[in-house]
């Protein structure tokens, strides 16, 4: 990190890198937020470098959410400036041109959002959001948001105001007992249920917290040393702490139930109230996190490659002598899994397995945001190279199958299976590096209803394969996933595996119509209407 900025720095921020307008299409599953914040506690970073590092870190967590983006910066007097927009960060902020440069900037927060609660087109829902001199950025879902709102009584709602669970949380914090922001945060959180990571500021310091079960991740790092810090940073993934301009090596996970207060050069834990059992989201490892991130002590790419190897052990493919099958990944999500699967298959079958990328992700220019539902026809996102597929038996490897929109099948033009068959593949097999998703997620990943899940709609795997139009379908077992994550018997209990039919948080919202897929967060939308 450079020192104080020079006088000839530009007054609007443009990242010092080649501007690329051709971007990869969005993935089909999203969590609700990417989140990063930084506080300069020494006054030595400078406004430009604060903006530069925050912008880069925001792009590093862009894969988590692509619906809209917000940025807030506070100067040494606690005065804030904000910019918000729809789409990816580069679109929302015009490749950085809209990012305000505050010469004596001290605190910066960047947030990317995929709406899991509230109206996706409602601009006031873009974070960070402010109320009564408190600014909040939130990752996760409050499953009792309606109950919290009811207890608060009258709050401004809709129109020029937000209408989601983050706004409920901010109102609860603003009204909570306490003289300081950290006191209000701690007191308000005691009545929250769900999974969350909060970063809040009053313009003078930062208070950050993680839910008691540690469902949603949050990392905390220091530039300099804990004893003599220059700046502190918080991020939903540790890889965001290592981008150019930061390169933070000294960091840790915020503990379940921990609330951290940063004032001046002091960062202290002001509350530590974990639940009896940790339930960190295993889907972070399966899908959400970047390959170069770590979670619960394990590298994400390594875990996914291992999952692919175990997937072969559990779901091999029979290939006759003199025959051959071509293994290929679904880009980009299936690459690490395919690496492991091919390694294991090649060890067992030698030249009877081939490896090509006959399926490519399209790159396109222009606006890079996606539909709020995350759905685009696979034929718009992917292309098949017929010369690499025609006449071949293809085995496609991906991470998960949630709704089945991407795989498609049958006569669905947009389905990858149909695309491969149309390009001349003689057989199409599918292998998935995680168990079947049988339950919705209410804690921050965007499949909140049971009815949208392929495994719920077609419980029999053979029927599911028929609907998808594949010759065979195989999943990694939950025990296999645990092994890939390096989880022993004790660590297994620390993961939330509810979506895969395993352990969930202590309060699954059964009283809110879980069987019908109607939950508290959806009731917020009903209220607004």
Short mmCIF file of C-alpha atoms in Angstrom, two decimals:
data_model
loop_
_atom_site.label_atom_id
_atom_site.label_comp_id
_atom_site.label_asym_id
_atom_site.label_seq_id
_atom_site.Cartn_x
_atom_site.Cartn_y
_atom_site.Cartn_z
CA UNK A 1 0.00 0.00 0.00
CA UNK A 2 1.39 3.33 -1.02
CA UNK A 3 1.65 6.25 1.37
CA UNK A 4 -0.10 9.58 1.15
CA UNK A 5 -1.34 10.47 -2.30
CA UNK A 6 0.43 12.98 -4.49
CA UNK A 7 -1.18 16.29 -5.43
CA UNK A 8 -1.50 15.35 -9.09
CA UNK A 9 -3.74 12.33 -8.54
CA UNK A 10 -6.97 12.41 -10.57
CA UNK A 11 -10.12 13.69 -8.90
CA UNK A 12 -12.16 10.76 -10.18
CA UNK A 13 -11.03 7.19 -9.76
CA UNK A 14 -10.09 5.03 -12.75
CA UNK A 15 -8.34 1.74 -11.89
CA UNK A 16 -4.76 1.63 -13.13
CA UNK A 17 -5.29 -1.40 -15.30
CA UNK A 18 -6.56 -2.10 -18.79
CA UNK A 19 -10.29 -1.52 -19.00
CA UNK A 20 -11.90 -4.70 -20.27
CA UNK A 21 -15.48 -4.50 -21.46
CA UNK A 22 -15.75 -8.13 -22.49
CA UNK A 23 -16.76 -9.98 -19.35
CA UNK A 24 -17.75 -13.55 -18.61
CA UNK A 25 -21.44 -14.26 -18.20
CA UNK A 26 -22.83 -14.61 -14.72
CA UNK A 27 -23.15 -17.94 -12.98
CA UNK A 28 -26.58 -19.33 -12.30
CA UNK A 29 -26.48 -19.35 -8.49
CA UNK A 30 -25.71 -16.36 -6.37
CA UNK A 31 -25.47 -15.52 -2.72
CA UNK A 32 -27.03 -12.24 -1.82
CA UNK A 33 -23.89 -10.15 -1.27
CA UNK A 34 -20.25 -9.41 -1.80
CA UNK A 35 -18.85 -7.26 0.98
CA UNK A 36 -15.61 -5.41 1.74
CA UNK A 37 -14.65 -2.51 4.00
CA UNK A 38 -11.43 -0.75 4.92
CA UNK A 39 -10.50 1.79 7.59
CA UNK A 40 -7.29 3.83 7.52
CA UNK A 41 -6.35 4.26 11.19
CA UNK A 42 -2.97 5.92 10.57
CA UNK A 43 -3.86 8.61 8.03
CA UNK A 44 -1.07 7.30 5.80
CA UNK A 45 -3.04 5.48 3.10
CA UNK A 46 -4.51 8.43 1.21
CA UNK A 47 -7.88 8.84 -0.46
CA UNK A 48 -6.87 7.53 -3.87
CA UNK A 49 -5.26 4.35 -2.57
CA UNK A 50 -8.21 3.77 -0.26
CA UNK A 51 -10.54 3.94 -3.26
CA UNK A 52 -8.21 1.85 -5.43
CA UNK A 53 -7.89 -0.98 -2.91
CA UNK A 54 -11.61 -0.98 -2.11
CA UNK A 55 -12.60 -1.01 -5.77
CA UNK A 56 -10.26 -3.91 -6.54
CA UNK A 57 -11.45 -5.85 -3.52
CA UNK A 58 -15.06 -5.28 -4.54
CA UNK A 59 -14.35 -6.74 -7.97
CA UNK A 60 -12.71 -9.72 -6.28
CA UNK A 61 -16.02 -10.61 -4.61
CA UNK A 62 -18.08 -9.66 -7.68
CA UNK A 63 -18.80 -13.32 -8.46
CA UNK A 64 -20.99 -13.52 -5.37
CA UNK A 65 -23.58 -11.00 -6.55
CA UNK A 66 -24.14 -9.09 -9.78
CA UNK A 67 -27.50 -7.36 -9.38
CA UNK A 68 -26.29 -3.96 -8.18
CA UNK A 69 -23.44 -2.27 -6.33
CA UNK A 70 -22.92 0.49 -3.78
CA UNK A 71 -19.90 2.38 -2.46
CA UNK A 72 -19.53 4.69 0.51
CA UNK A 73 -16.54 6.71 1.70
CA UNK A 74 -16.09 8.78 4.87
CA UNK A 75 -13.54 11.51 5.53
CA UNK A 76 -11.66 12.29 8.73
CA UNK A 77 -14.62 14.32 10.02
CA UNK A 78 -17.06 11.44 9.50
CA UNK A 79 -18.81 12.98 6.49
CA UNK A 80 -19.88 10.42 3.88
CA UNK A 81 -20.32 10.29 0.10
CA UNK A 82 -22.16 7.48 -1.68
CA UNK A 83 -22.62 6.13 -5.19
CA UNK A 84 -25.01 3.36 -6.15
CA UNK A 85 -25.97 1.71 -9.42
CA UNK A 86 -27.45 -1.34 -11.12
CA UNK A 87 -25.35 -4.15 -12.51
CA UNK A 88 -21.78 -5.24 -11.92
CA UNK A 89 -19.28 -2.91 -10.30
CA UNK A 90 -17.74 -1.80 -13.59
CA UNK A 91 -21.19 -1.00 -14.97
CA UNK A 92 -22.62 0.59 -11.82
CA UNK A 93 -19.54 2.78 -11.33
CA UNK A 94 -18.61 3.28 -15.01
CA UNK A 95 -15.28 1.48 -14.67
CA UNK A 96 -14.49 3.53 -11.57
CA UNK A 97 -15.25 6.97 -12.96
CA UNK A 98 -18.10 7.48 -10.49
CA UNK A 99 -16.08 6.49 -7.43
CA UNK A 100 -15.54 9.67 -5.36
CA UNK A 101 -11.98 10.48 -4.33
CA UNK A 102 -11.95 12.02 -0.86
CA UNK A 103 -8.44 13.38 -0.13
CA UNK A 104 -8.67 12.61 3.58
CA UNK A 105 -10.78 9.48 3.14
CA UNK A 106 -10.61 7.17 6.14
CA UNK A 107 -13.36 4.57 5.73
CA UNK A 108 -14.62 2.90 2.54
CA UNK A 109 -17.28 0.23 2.08
CA UNK A 110 -18.22 -1.56 -1.14
CA UNK A 111 -21.17 -3.91 -1.48
CA UNK A 112 -22.53 -6.03 -4.33
CA UNK A 113 -26.03 -7.38 -4.05
CA UNK A 114 -28.10 -10.18 -5.44
CA UNK A 115 -31.53 -9.65 -3.93
CA UNK A 116 -32.87 -12.52 -1.83
CA UNK A 117 -35.27 -10.24 0.03
CA UNK A 118 -37.16 -7.20 -1.18
CA UNK A 119 -37.78 -5.80 -4.66
CA UNK A 120 -34.81 -6.41 -6.94
CA UNK A 121 -35.52 -3.22 -8.90
CA UNK A 122 -35.98 -1.01 -5.85
CA UNK A 123 -32.99 1.36 -5.90
CA UNK A 124 -33.10 2.28 -2.17
CA UNK A 125 -32.31 -1.36 -1.37
CA UNK A 126 -28.79 -0.92 -2.74
CA UNK A 127 -26.22 -0.93 0.05
CA UNK A 128 -24.56 0.48 2.00
CA UNK A 129 -27.68 2.15 3.41
CA UNK A 130 -27.87 4.84 6.09
CA UNK A 131 -30.19 5.86 8.92
CA UNK A 132 -29.62 8.23 11.85
CA UNK A 133 -25.88 8.61 11.14
CA UNK A 134 -25.39 4.83 10.97
CA UNK A 135 -24.38 3.21 7.68
CA UNK A 136 -24.80 -0.54 7.23
CA UNK A 137 -23.72 -3.16 4.71
CA UNK A 138 -25.16 -6.64 5.18
CA UNK A 139 -24.45 -10.08 3.79
CA UNK A 140 -26.94 -12.86 4.54
CA UNK A 141 -30.59 -13.12 5.50
CA UNK A 142 -32.55 -12.43 8.67
CA UNK A 143 -35.10 -15.21 8.79
CA UNK A 144 -37.20 -13.41 11.40
CA UNK A 145 -37.14 -10.06 9.61
CA UNK A 146 -40.92 -9.71 9.64
CA UNK A 147 -41.08 -10.40 13.37
CA UNK A 148 -38.34 -7.85 14.05
CA UNK A 149 -40.17 -5.29 11.93
CA UNK A 150 -43.45 -5.95 13.72
CA UNK A 151 -41.77 -5.34 17.09
CA UNK A 152 -40.27 -2.09 15.85
CA UNK A 153 -43.68 -0.67 15.01
CA UNK A 154 -43.84 2.05 12.38
CA UNK A 155 -40.82 2.39 10.10
CA UNK A 156 -40.49 4.10 6.74
CA UNK A 157 -41.04 1.45 4.08
CA UNK A 158 -40.90 1.41 0.29
CA UNK A 159 -41.09 4.41 -2.00
CA UNK A 160 -37.96 6.43 -1.27
CA UNK A 161 -36.97 3.96 1.45
CA UNK A 162 -35.66 0.39 1.35
CA UNK A 163 -38.00 -2.58 1.82
CA UNK A 164 -35.74 -5.51 2.67
CA UNK A 165 -34.33 -7.32 5.69
CA UNK A 166 -31.17 -5.18 5.70
CA UNK A 167 -33.35 -2.11 6.27
CA UNK A 168 -35.14 -3.90 9.10
CA UNK A 169 -31.76 -4.70 10.68
CA UNK A 170 -30.57 -1.10 10.33
CA UNK A 171 -33.74 0.25 11.95
CA UNK A 172 -33.36 -2.23 14.79
CA UNK A 173 -29.74 -1.19 15.34
CA UNK A 174 -30.59 2.53 15.22
CA UNK A 175 -33.33 2.07 17.84
CA UNK A 176 -31.49 -0.37 20.10
CA UNK A 177 -30.37 0.56 23.60
CA UNK A 178 -26.84 1.86 23.99
CA UNK A 179 -24.75 5.01 23.79
CA UNK A 180 -22.28 3.71 21.20
CA UNK A 181 -22.66 1.96 17.85
CA UNK A 182 -21.14 -1.25 19.20
CA UNK A 183 -23.58 -1.31 22.12
CA UNK A 184 -26.52 -0.86 19.76
CA UNK A 185 -25.21 -3.56 17.41
CA UNK A 186 -24.77 -6.08 20.20
CA UNK A 187 -28.18 -5.37 21.73
CA UNK A 188 -30.03 -5.44 18.39
CA UNK A 189 -28.41 -8.68 17.25
CA UNK A 190 -29.67 -10.57 20.28
CA UNK A 191 -33.13 -10.48 18.69
CA UNK A 192 -32.01 -11.46 15.18
CA UNK A 193 -32.28 -14.95 13.69
CA UNK A 194 -30.65 -16.21 10.51
CA UNK A 195 -27.21 -15.89 8.99
CA UNK A 196 -25.39 -12.59 8.57
CA UNK A 197 -22.22 -10.60 8.36
CA UNK A 198 -22.67 -6.93 9.24
CA UNK A 199 -20.31 -4.02 8.67
CA UNK A 200 -21.54 -0.76 10.18
CA UNK A 201 -19.98 2.66 10.60
CA UNK A 202 -20.82 5.98 12.20
CA UNK A 203 -18.15 7.65 10.06
CA UNK A 204 -15.60 7.51 12.87
CA UNK A 205 -15.07 3.79 13.36
CA UNK A 206 -16.30 0.40 12.19
CA UNK A 207 -18.30 -2.27 13.98
CA UNK A 208 -18.50 -5.69 12.30
CA UNK A 209 -20.19 -8.89 13.34
CA UNK A 210 -20.94 -12.45 12.31
CA UNK A 211 -24.03 -14.46 13.23
CA UNK A 212 -23.80 -16.78 16.28
CA UNK A 213 -23.71 -19.97 14.19
CA UNK A 214 -21.13 -18.63 11.75
CA UNK A 215 -23.38 -19.43 8.80
CA UNK A 216 -22.11 -16.61 6.63
CA UNK A 217 -18.34 -15.96 6.41
CA UNK A 218 -16.42 -12.83 7.37
CA UNK A 219 -12.66 -12.20 7.48
CA UNK A 220 -10.69 -9.55 9.33
CA UNK A 221 -7.16 -8.41 8.42
CA UNK A 222 -4.59 -5.74 9.22
CA UNK A 223 -2.17 -3.72 7.10
CA UNK A 224 0.94 -3.37 9.20
CA UNK A 225 0.70 -5.38 12.40
CA UNK A 226 -1.87 -5.85 15.12
CA UNK A 227 0.43 -3.90 17.44
CA UNK A 228 1.10 -1.06 14.99
CA UNK A 229 -1.66 -1.04 12.36
CA UNK A 230 -1.89 1.24 9.34
CA UNK A 231 -5.33 0.04 8.32
CA UNK A 232 -7.85 -2.71 8.94
CA UNK A 233 -9.98 -4.51 6.35
CA UNK A 234 -13.00 -6.80 6.44
CA UNK A 235 -14.20 -9.04 3.62
CA UNK A 236 -16.64 -11.83 2.95
CA UNK A 237 -13.77 -13.83 1.39
CA UNK A 238 -10.12 -13.81 2.36
CA UNK A 239 -9.03 -13.60 -1.29
CA UNK A 240 -10.33 -10.00 -1.33
CA UNK A 241 -7.72 -9.15 1.31
CA UNK A 242 -4.94 -10.15 -1.07
CA UNK A 243 -5.69 -8.07 -4.16
CA UNK A 244 -3.08 -5.74 -5.59
CA UNK A 245 -2.67 -2.79 -3.28
CA UNK A 246 -3.63 -4.77 -0.19
CA UNK A 247 -1.78 -8.10 -0.07
CA UNK A 248 -2.79 -8.64 3.54
CA UNK A 249 -1.11 -11.70 5.03
CA UNK A 250 -2.19 -11.15 8.63
CA UNK A 251 -5.86 -11.97 8.95
CA UNK A 252 -8.33 -14.36 10.55
CA UNK A 253 -11.94 -15.43 10.36
CA UNK A 254 -14.33 -13.43 12.48
CA UNK A 255 -15.61 -15.98 15.00
CA UNK A 256 -19.25 -17.09 15.13
CA UNK A 257 -21.12 -14.63 17.34
CA UNK A 258 -18.22 -12.18 17.43
CA UNK A 259 -18.65 -8.41 17.24
CA UNK A 260 -15.51 -6.35 16.56
CA UNK A 261 -15.14 -2.62 17.17
CA UNK A 262 -12.43 -0.57 15.43
CA UNK A 263 -11.72 2.87 16.87
CA UNK A 264 -8.48 4.70 16.31
CA UNK A 265 -5.71 2.11 16.15
CA UNK A 266 -7.54 -0.27 18.44
CA UNK A 267 -9.55 -3.25 17.21
CA UNK A 268 -11.21 -5.20 19.99
CA UNK A 269 -13.81 -7.92 20.38
CA UNK A 270 -16.68 -6.28 22.24
CA UNK A 271 -18.94 -9.32 22.24
CA UNK A 272 -18.49 -13.05 21.69
CA UNK A 273 -21.80 -14.90 21.87
CA UNK A 274 -21.57 -18.06 19.77
CA UNK A 275 -24.41 -20.54 19.48
CA UNK A 276 -23.90 -24.00 21.02
CA UNK A 277 -23.19 -25.42 17.56
CA UNK A 278 -21.40 -23.82 14.62
CA UNK A 279 -23.14 -24.24 11.26
CA UNK A 280 -20.95 -22.67 8.59
CA UNK A 281 -22.34 -22.94 5.06
CA UNK A 282 -20.65 -25.79 3.17
CA UNK A 283 -22.07 -24.37 -0.07
CA UNK A 284 -19.44 -21.65 0.24
CA UNK A 285 -16.85 -24.34 -0.53
CA UNK A 286 -18.96 -26.14 -3.12
CA UNK A 287 -19.82 -23.10 -5.19
CA UNK A 288 -19.80 -19.60 -3.78
CA UNK A 289 -16.18 -18.81 -2.95
CA UNK A 290 -13.40 -18.02 -5.39
CA UNK A 291 -10.96 -20.91 -5.96
CA UNK A 292 -8.11 -18.99 -4.30
CA UNK A 293 -10.08 -18.34 -1.13
CA UNK A 294 -9.89 -20.36 2.07
CA UNK A 295 -12.71 -21.29 4.42
CA UNK A 296 -12.44 -23.05 7.75
CA UNK A 297 -8.77 -23.57 7.05
CA UNK A 298 -9.09 -25.24 3.65
CA UNK A 299 -8.27 -23.94 0.17
CA UNK A 300 -11.35 -23.93 -2.03
CA UNK A 301 -9.72 -25.17 -5.25
CA UNK A 302 -7.98 -28.03 -3.45
CA UNK A 303 -11.26 -29.14 -1.89
CA UNK A 304 -13.06 -29.06 -5.24
CA UNK A 305 -10.34 -31.05 -7.00
CA UNK A 306 -10.46 -33.65 -4.23
CA UNK A 307 -14.25 -33.75 -4.57
CA UNK A 308 -13.81 -34.54 -8.26
CA UNK A 309 -11.48 -37.44 -7.46
CA UNK A 310 -13.93 -38.84 -4.93
CA UNK A 311 -16.76 -38.33 -7.41
CA UNK A 312 -14.98 -40.74 -9.75
CA UNK A 313 -14.63 -43.30 -6.97
CA UNK A 314 -18.34 -43.10 -6.21
CA UNK A 315 -19.62 -42.61 -9.77
CA UNK A 316 -17.19 -44.01 -12.35
CA UNK A 317 -18.10 -44.53 -15.98
CA UNK A 318 -17.66 -47.90 -17.66
CA UNK A 319 -15.64 -47.73 -20.88
CA UNK A 320 -15.02 -50.83 -22.98
CA UNK A 321 -11.53 -51.67 -24.20
CA UNK A 322 -10.95 -49.86 -27.49
CA UNK A 323 -13.66 -47.31 -26.72
CA UNK A 324 -13.20 -43.79 -25.34
CA UNK A 325 -15.16 -41.20 -23.38
CA UNK A 326 -14.48 -37.47 -23.47
CA UNK A 327 -14.57 -35.64 -20.13
CA UNK A 328 -15.22 -31.90 -20.11
CA UNK A 329 -16.13 -29.28 -17.49
CA UNK A 330 -19.01 -26.85 -17.41
CA UNK A 331 -17.07 -23.57 -17.41
CA UNK A 332 -16.18 -22.06 -15.09
CA UNK A 333 -17.84 -23.68 -12.10
CA UNK A 334 -17.00 -27.26 -13.02
CA UNK A 335 -13.31 -26.87 -13.85
CA UNK A 336 -11.76 -27.86 -10.53
CA UNK A 337 -14.16 -30.77 -10.13
CA UNK A 338 -13.39 -31.95 -13.67
CA UNK A 339 -9.65 -31.75 -12.96
CA UNK A 340 -10.05 -34.17 -10.08
CA UNK A 341 -12.47 -36.43 -11.92
CA UNK A 342 -10.22 -36.71 -14.96
CA UNK A 343 -7.14 -37.42 -12.84
CA UNK A 344 -8.87 -40.33 -11.15
CA UNK A 345 -10.43 -41.59 -14.38
CA UNK A 346 -7.11 -41.45 -16.23
CA UNK A 347 -5.37 -43.39 -13.47
CA UNK A 348 -8.01 -46.10 -13.82
CA UNK A 349 -8.65 -46.14 -17.56
CA UNK A 350 -5.59 -44.59 -19.20
CA UNK A 351 -6.18 -43.67 -22.84
CA UNK A 352 -9.80 -44.75 -22.68
CA UNK A 353 -10.54 -41.27 -21.34
CA UNK A 354 -9.90 -38.04 -23.21
CA UNK A 355 -10.11 -34.48 -21.96
CA UNK A 356 -11.19 -31.47 -24.03
CA UNK A 357 -13.06 -28.23 -23.43
CA UNK A 358 -15.68 -28.64 -26.09
CA UNK A 359 -18.00 -26.39 -24.13
CA UNK A 360 -16.96 -22.74 -23.89
CA UNK A 361 -18.37 -19.78 -22.05
CA UNK A 362 -19.20 -16.90 -24.35
CA UNK A 363 -17.59 -13.54 -23.80
CA UNK A 364 -19.52 -10.47 -24.85
CA UNK A 365 -19.30 -6.73 -24.79
CA UNK A 366 -21.61 -4.17 -23.28
CA UNK A 367 -23.66 -4.39 -20.14
CA UNK A 368 -22.54 -7.19 -17.89
CA UNK A 369 -25.40 -7.46 -15.44
CA UNK A 370 -27.80 -10.37 -15.40
CA UNK A 371 -31.48 -10.86 -14.74
CA UNK A 372 -32.38 -10.67 -11.02
CA UNK A 373 -33.44 -14.32 -11.14
CA UNK A 374 -29.98 -15.25 -12.38
CA UNK A 375 -31.50 -16.98 -15.41
CA UNK A 376 -30.26 -16.63 -18.94
CA UNK A 377 -30.63 -19.20 -21.67
CA UNK A 378 -27.53 -21.42 -21.68
CA UNK A 379 -27.37 -20.94 -25.44
CA UNK A 380 -26.71 -17.25 -24.75
CA UNK A 381 -24.00 -18.05 -22.20
CA UNK A 382 -22.27 -21.08 -23.70
CA UNK A 383 -21.18 -22.39 -27.05
CA UNK A 384 -20.27 -25.90 -28.16
CA UNK A 385 -17.35 -26.63 -30.48
CA UNK A 386 -18.85 -29.31 -32.78
CA UNK A 387 -15.45 -30.51 -33.99
CA UNK A 388 -14.58 -31.49 -30.41
CA UNK A 389 -17.89 -33.17 -29.68
CA UNK A 390 -19.24 -34.84 -32.82
CA UNK A 391 -19.48 -38.60 -32.57
CA UNK A 392 -18.10 -38.67 -29.02
CA UNK A 393 -19.40 -40.00 -25.75
CA UNK A 394 -19.28 -36.96 -23.49
CA UNK A 395 -19.14 -36.85 -19.70
CA UNK A 396 -19.90 -33.38 -18.38
CA UNK A 397 -18.66 -32.41 -14.89
CA UNK A 398 -20.14 -29.56 -12.86
CA UNK A 399 -20.42 -28.55 -9.22
CA UNK A 400 -24.14 -28.79 -8.53
CA UNK A 401 -27.56 -29.09 -10.09
CA UNK A 402 -30.02 -26.71 -8.47
CA UNK A 403 -32.93 -25.94 -10.78
CA UNK A 404 -31.82 -27.73 -13.92
CA UNK A 405 -32.11 -24.55 -16.00
CA UNK A 406 -28.54 -24.77 -17.25
CA UNK A 407 -28.46 -28.48 -18.00
CA UNK A 408 -31.85 -28.33 -19.70
CA UNK A 409 -32.28 -31.46 -21.75
CA UNK A 410 -34.95 -32.93 -23.98
CA UNK A 411 -36.12 -30.36 -26.52
CA UNK A 412 -35.11 -27.31 -24.51
CA UNK A 413 -32.94 -25.37 -26.91
CA UNK A 414 -31.17 -23.61 -24.07
CA UNK A 415 -30.10 -26.80 -22.34
CA UNK A 416 -26.45 -27.78 -22.47
CA UNK A 417 -27.43 -31.39 -22.96
CA UNK A 418 -29.45 -30.53 -26.03
CA UNK A 419 -26.63 -28.32 -27.29
CA UNK A 420 -24.14 -31.17 -26.98
CA UNK A 421 -26.43 -33.66 -28.67
CA UNK A 422 -27.23 -31.17 -31.39
CA UNK A 423 -23.48 -30.81 -31.99
CA UNK A 424 -23.24 -34.56 -32.57
CA UNK A 425 -22.43 -36.09 -29.18
CA UNK A 426 -23.48 -39.75 -29.23
CA UNK A 427 -23.93 -39.93 -25.45
CA UNK A 428 -24.08 -37.33 -22.68
CA UNK A 429 -23.39 -38.26 -19.06
CA UNK A 430 -23.36 -35.83 -16.12
CA UNK A 431 -21.39 -36.00 -12.86
CA UNK A 432 -21.81 -33.46 -10.05
CA UNK A 433 -19.27 -32.67 -7.32
CA UNK A 434 -21.84 -32.25 -4.54
CA UNK A 435 -24.93 -34.08 -3.27
CA UNK A 436 -28.39 -33.43 -4.66
CA UNK A 437 -29.94 -30.20 -3.33
CA UNK A 438 -33.15 -31.29 -1.64
CA UNK A 439 -33.87 -28.33 0.65
CA UNK A 440 -34.00 -24.57 0.01
CA UNK A 441 -31.61 -22.12 1.66
CA UNK A 442 -33.09 -19.47 3.93
CA UNK A 443 -29.77 -18.04 5.09
CA UNK A 444 -28.32 -16.22 2.10
CA UNK A 445 -28.03 -18.35 -1.05
CA UNK A 446 -30.52 -17.67 -3.81
CA UNK A 447 -32.64 -20.81 -3.94
CA UNK A 448 -35.17 -20.00 -1.19
CA UNK A 449 -38.08 -22.23 -2.29
CA UNK A 450 -38.36 -26.00 -2.44
CA UNK A 451 -40.45 -25.93 -5.61
CA UNK A 452 -37.58 -24.56 -7.70
CA UNK A 453 -35.28 -27.50 -6.89
CA UNK A 454 -34.77 -30.20 -9.49
CA UNK A 455 -34.23 -32.93 -6.87
CA UNK A 456 -37.48 -31.96 -5.13
CA UNK A 457 -39.51 -31.99 -8.31
CA UNK A 458 -37.99 -35.29 -9.49
CA UNK A 459 -36.95 -37.29 -6.40
CA UNK A 460 -36.07 -40.39 -8.41
CA UNK A 461 -32.60 -39.96 -9.91
CA UNK A 462 -33.48 -41.98 -13.01
CA UNK A 463 -36.50 -39.78 -13.67
CA UNK A 464 -34.31 -36.72 -13.12
CA UNK A 465 -31.82 -38.07 -15.67
CA UNK A 466 -34.64 -38.67 -18.14
CA UNK A 467 -35.97 -35.13 -17.71
CA UNK A 468 -32.46 -33.74 -18.22
CA UNK A 469 -32.00 -35.93 -21.27
CA UNK A 470 -28.76 -37.54 -20.05
CA UNK A 471 -27.61 -41.14 -20.33
CA UNK A 472 -26.52 -41.23 -16.70
CA UNK A 473 -26.43 -38.89 -13.71
CA UNK A 474 -24.22 -39.12 -10.63
CA UNK A 475 -23.68 -37.03 -7.49
CA UNK A 476 -20.98 -36.95 -4.84
CA UNK A 477 -22.24 -38.19 -1.48
CA UNK A 478 -22.33 -35.97 1.59
CA UNK A 479 -19.65 -38.12 3.21
CA UNK A 480 -17.55 -37.68 0.09
CA UNK A 481 -17.99 -33.91 0.29
CA UNK A 482 -16.93 -33.94 3.94
CA UNK A 483 -13.81 -35.91 3.01
CA UNK A 484 -13.01 -33.46 0.20
CA UNK A 485 -13.25 -30.60 2.70
CA UNK A 486 -10.86 -32.38 5.06
CA UNK A 487 -13.57 -32.56 7.70
CA UNK A 488 -13.17 -35.06 10.51
CA UNK A 489 -16.12 -36.19 12.62
CA UNK A 490 -15.91 -33.10 14.83
CA UNK A 491 -15.55 -30.62 11.96
CA UNK A 492 -18.46 -32.16 10.05
CA UNK A 493 -20.81 -30.99 12.76
CA UNK A 494 -19.64 -27.40 12.22
CA UNK A 495 -21.00 -27.25 8.66
CA UNK A 496 -24.53 -26.36 7.62
CA UNK A 497 -25.52 -29.04 5.11
CA UNK A 498 -29.25 -28.41 5.24
CA UNK A 499 -29.58 -27.92 1.48
CA UNK A 500 -28.08 -31.40 1.00
CA UNK A 501 -30.44 -32.98 3.53
CA UNK A 502 -28.05 -32.70 6.48
CA UNK A 503 -27.77 -30.58 9.61
CA UNK A 504 -29.13 -27.05 9.52
CA UNK A 505 -29.06 -24.06 11.85
CA UNK A 506 -30.83 -24.39 15.17
CA UNK A 507 -33.89 -22.51 13.93
CA UNK A 508 -35.21 -23.62 10.56
CA UNK A 509 -38.28 -21.46 9.87
CA UNK A 510 -40.82 -24.31 9.93
CA UNK A 511 -43.48 -22.09 11.50
CA UNK A 512 -43.35 -19.85 8.44
CA UNK A 513 -44.48 -22.40 5.91
CA UNK A 514 -41.26 -24.17 5.04
CA UNK A 515 -43.15 -26.98 3.33
CA UNK A 516 -44.72 -24.57 0.87
CA UNK A 517 -41.52 -22.63 0.38
CA UNK A 518 -43.03 -19.45 1.85
CA UNK A 519 -40.73 -17.87 4.40
CA UNK A 520 -40.46 -14.69 6.39
CA UNK A 521 -38.38 -12.91 3.75
CA UNK A 522 -41.00 -13.42 1.09
CA UNK A 523 -43.62 -12.01 3.46
CA UNK A 524 -41.67 -8.74 3.36
CA UNK A 525 -42.52 -8.47 -0.33
CA UNK A 526 -46.17 -9.16 0.41
CA UNK A 527 -46.23 -6.34 2.97
CA UNK A 528 -44.82 -3.92 0.42
CA UNK A 529 -47.52 -4.76 -2.09
#
